[in-house]
Short mmCIF file of C-alpha atoms and ligand atoms in Angstrom, two decimals:
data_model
loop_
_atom_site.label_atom_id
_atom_site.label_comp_id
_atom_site.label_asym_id
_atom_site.label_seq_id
_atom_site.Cartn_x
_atom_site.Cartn_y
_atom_site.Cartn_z
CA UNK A 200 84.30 135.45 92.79
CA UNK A 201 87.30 134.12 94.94
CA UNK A 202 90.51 134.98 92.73
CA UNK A 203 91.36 130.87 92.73
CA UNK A 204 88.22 130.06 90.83
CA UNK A 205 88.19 132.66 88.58
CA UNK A 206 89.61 132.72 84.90
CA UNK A 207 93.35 133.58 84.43
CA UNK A 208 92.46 136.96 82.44
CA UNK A 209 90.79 137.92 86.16
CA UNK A 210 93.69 136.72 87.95
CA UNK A 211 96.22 138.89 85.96
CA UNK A 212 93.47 141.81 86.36
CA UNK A 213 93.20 141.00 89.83
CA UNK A 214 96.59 141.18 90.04
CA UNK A 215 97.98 144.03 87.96
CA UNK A 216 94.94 146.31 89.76
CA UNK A 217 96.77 145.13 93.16
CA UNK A 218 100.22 145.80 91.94
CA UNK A 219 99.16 149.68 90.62
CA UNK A 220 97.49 150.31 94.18
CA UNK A 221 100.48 149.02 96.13
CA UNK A 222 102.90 150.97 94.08
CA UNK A 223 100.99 154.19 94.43
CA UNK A 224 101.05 154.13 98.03
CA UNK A 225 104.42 152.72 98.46
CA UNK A 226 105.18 156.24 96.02
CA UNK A 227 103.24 158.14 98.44
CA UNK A 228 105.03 157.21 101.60
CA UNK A 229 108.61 158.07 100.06
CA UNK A 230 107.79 160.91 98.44
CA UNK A 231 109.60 162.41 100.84
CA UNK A 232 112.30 160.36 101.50
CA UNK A 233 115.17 161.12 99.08
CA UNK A 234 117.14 158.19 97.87
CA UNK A 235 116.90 156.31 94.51
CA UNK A 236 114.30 153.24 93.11
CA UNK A 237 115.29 150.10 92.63
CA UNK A 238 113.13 147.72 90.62
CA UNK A 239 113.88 144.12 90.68
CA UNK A 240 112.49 142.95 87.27
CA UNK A 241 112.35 144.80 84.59
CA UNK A 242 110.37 142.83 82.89
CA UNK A 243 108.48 143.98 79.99
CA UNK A 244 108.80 147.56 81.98
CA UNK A 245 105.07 148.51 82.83
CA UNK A 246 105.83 148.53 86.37
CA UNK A 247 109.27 151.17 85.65
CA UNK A 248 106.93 153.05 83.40
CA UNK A 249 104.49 153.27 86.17
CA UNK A 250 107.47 153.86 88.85
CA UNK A 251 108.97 157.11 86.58
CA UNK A 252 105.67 158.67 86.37
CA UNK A 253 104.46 158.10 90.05
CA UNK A 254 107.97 159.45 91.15
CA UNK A 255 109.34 162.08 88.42
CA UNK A 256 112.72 162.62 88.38
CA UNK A 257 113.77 160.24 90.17
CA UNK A 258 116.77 158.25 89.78
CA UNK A 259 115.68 154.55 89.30
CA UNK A 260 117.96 151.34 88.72
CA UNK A 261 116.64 148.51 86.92
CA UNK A 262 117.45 144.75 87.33
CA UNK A 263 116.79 141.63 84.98
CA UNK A 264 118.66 138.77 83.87
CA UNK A 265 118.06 139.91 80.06
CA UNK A 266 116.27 142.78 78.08
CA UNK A 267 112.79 141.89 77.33
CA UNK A 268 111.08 145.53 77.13
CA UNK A 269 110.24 147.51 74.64
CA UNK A 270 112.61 150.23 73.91
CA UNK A 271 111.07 153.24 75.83
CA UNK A 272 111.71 151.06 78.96
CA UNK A 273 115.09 150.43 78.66
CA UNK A 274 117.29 152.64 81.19
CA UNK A 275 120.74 154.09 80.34
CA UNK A 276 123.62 151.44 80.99
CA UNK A 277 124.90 153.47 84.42
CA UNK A 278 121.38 152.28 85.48
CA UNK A 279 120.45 148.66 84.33
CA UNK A 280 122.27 145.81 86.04
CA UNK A 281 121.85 142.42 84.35
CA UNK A 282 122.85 139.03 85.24
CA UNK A 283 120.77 136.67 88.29
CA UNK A 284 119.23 139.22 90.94
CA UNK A 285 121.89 137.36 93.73
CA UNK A 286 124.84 138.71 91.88
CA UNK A 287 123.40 141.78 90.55
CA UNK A 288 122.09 143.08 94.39
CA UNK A 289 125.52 142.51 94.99
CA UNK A 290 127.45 143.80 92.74
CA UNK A 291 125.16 147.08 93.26
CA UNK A 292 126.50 147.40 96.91
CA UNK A 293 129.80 149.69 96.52
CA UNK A 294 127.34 152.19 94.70
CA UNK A 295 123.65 151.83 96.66
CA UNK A 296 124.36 150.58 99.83
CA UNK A 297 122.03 152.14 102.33
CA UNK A 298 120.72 154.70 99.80
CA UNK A 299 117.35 153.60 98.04
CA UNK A 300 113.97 155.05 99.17
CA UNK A 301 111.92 152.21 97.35
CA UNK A 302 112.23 148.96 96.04
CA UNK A 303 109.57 147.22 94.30
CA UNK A 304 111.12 143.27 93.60
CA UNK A 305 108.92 141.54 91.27
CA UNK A 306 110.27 138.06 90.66
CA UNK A 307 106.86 135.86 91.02
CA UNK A 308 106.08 133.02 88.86
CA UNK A 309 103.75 129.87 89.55
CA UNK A 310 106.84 127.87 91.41
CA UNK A 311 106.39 128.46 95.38
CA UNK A 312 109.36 126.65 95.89
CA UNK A 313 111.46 128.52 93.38
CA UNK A 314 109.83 131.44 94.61
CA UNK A 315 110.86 130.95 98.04
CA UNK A 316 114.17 129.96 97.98
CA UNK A 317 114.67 133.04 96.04
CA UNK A 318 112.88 135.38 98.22
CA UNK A 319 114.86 134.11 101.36
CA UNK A 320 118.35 134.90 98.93
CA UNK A 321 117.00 138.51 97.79
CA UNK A 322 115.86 140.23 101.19
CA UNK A 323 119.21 140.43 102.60
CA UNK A 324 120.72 141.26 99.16
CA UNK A 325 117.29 144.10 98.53
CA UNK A 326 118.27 145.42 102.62
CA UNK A 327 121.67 146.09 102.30
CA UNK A 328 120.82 148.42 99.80
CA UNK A 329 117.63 150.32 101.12
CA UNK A 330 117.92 153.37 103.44
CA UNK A 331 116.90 153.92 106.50
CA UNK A 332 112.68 154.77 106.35
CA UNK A 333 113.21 152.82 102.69
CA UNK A 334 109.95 151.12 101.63
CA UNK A 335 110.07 147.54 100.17
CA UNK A 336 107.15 146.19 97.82
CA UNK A 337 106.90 142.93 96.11
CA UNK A 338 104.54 140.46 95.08
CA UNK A 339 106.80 137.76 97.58
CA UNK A 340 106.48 137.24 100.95
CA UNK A 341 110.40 138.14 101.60
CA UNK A 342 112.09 139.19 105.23
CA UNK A 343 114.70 140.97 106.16
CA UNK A 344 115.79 141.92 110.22
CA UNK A 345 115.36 145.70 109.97
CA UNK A 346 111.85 145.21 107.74
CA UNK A 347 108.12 145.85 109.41
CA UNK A 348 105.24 145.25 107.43
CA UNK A 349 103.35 147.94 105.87
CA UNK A 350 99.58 147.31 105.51
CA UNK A 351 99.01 147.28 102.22
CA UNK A 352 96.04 148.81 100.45
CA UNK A 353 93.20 146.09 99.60
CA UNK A 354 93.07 144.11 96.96
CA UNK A 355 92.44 140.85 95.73
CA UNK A 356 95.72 139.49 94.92
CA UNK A 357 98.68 139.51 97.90
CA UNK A 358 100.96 141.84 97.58
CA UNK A 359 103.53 142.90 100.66
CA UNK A 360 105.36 146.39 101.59
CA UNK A 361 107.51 146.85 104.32
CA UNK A 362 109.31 149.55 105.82
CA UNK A 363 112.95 149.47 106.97
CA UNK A 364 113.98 150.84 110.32
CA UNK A 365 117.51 152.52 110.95
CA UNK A 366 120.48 150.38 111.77
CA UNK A 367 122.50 147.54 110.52
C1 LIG B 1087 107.11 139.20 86.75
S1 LIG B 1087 108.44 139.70 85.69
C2 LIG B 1087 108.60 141.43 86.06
C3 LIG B 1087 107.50 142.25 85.43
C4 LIG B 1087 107.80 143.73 85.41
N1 LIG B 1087 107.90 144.30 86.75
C5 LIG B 1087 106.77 144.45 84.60
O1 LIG B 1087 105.94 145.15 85.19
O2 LIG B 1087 106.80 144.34 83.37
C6 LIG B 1087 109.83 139.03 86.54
C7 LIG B 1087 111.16 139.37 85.92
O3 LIG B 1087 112.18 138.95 86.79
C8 LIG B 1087 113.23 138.38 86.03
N2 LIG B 1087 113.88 137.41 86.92
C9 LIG B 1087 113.31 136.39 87.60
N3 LIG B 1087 114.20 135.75 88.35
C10 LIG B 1087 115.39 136.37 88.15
C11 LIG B 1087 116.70 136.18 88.68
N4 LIG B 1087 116.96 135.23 89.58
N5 LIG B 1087 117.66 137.04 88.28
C12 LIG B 1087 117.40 138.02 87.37
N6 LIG B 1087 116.16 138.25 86.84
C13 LIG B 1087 115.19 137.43 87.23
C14 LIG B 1087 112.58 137.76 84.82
O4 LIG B 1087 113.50 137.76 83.74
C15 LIG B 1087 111.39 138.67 84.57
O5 LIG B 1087 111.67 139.64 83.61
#
């Protein structure tokens, strides 16, 4: 069934299913690639669940503009920063500039306009702070001048990774 027909409990299936895949093979091309996570909406946390287990022990910062996860979810203080993703991204700078491995920005809703004017803000804000062979994933079309796309696993619900070459 094409995913616009179909019933929103397939669409969030259709989605979450796409989300998983992308974030397991966005895990498996940094694996290697030392450097902290960043992920850009907390959210209720099932995606930063997901993110500590595909990537153990690795350091990961979390951004929202307010708590709405359930406890297990919520990371230490030196690693949440909360307040509107343009601030936040910056603010972040002095301490992650050029250092994360991964990003995974999840900011979607069902506003395209919202959604873009916000994507065009965050992916010079979510580049500043990725390092060089970083991957970026989000469920945005975003761009940023270093960035390359990544083909990302199928699915039925878009989803976009990139991969950030060397250089400012
Ligand atoms: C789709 S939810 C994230 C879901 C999460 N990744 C999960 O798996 O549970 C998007 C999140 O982004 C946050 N958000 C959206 N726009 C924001 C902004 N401009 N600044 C800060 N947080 C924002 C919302 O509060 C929401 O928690």
């Amino acid at each position: 069934m094409p995913v616009d027909s179909a019933s929103r409990l397939d669409r969030m299936i259709a989605r979450l299913t796409t989300q998983r895949r992308c974030l397991e093979h966005a895990a498996g091309l940094v694996r290697r690639l030392p450097g902290p996570v960043l992920e850009i909406g907390l959210g209720k946390g099932r995606t930063f669940s997901h993110l500590r287990l595909l990537l153990p022990g690795r350091e990961i910062f979390a951004f929202d503009g307010s708590i709405h996860c359930p406890p297990d979810c919520v990371p230490d203080p030196e690693h949440l920063f909360i307040g509107d993703f343009r601030d936040t991204l910056a603010a972040a700078q002095p301490r992650l500039a050029g250092r994360a491995a991964l990003a995974h920005a999840d900011f979607g809703t069902e506003d395209p306009a919202r959604d873009a004017a916000l994507a065009e803000a965050l992916g010079p804000l979510i580049d500043a702070l990725m390092a060089p062979g970083g991957v970026v994933v989000s469920d945005r079309e975003m761009a940023a001048r270093r960035w390359s796309p990544v083909p990302a696993p199928a699915g039925r619900w878009p989803y976009f990774l990139w991969r950030c070459r060397a250089g400012r």
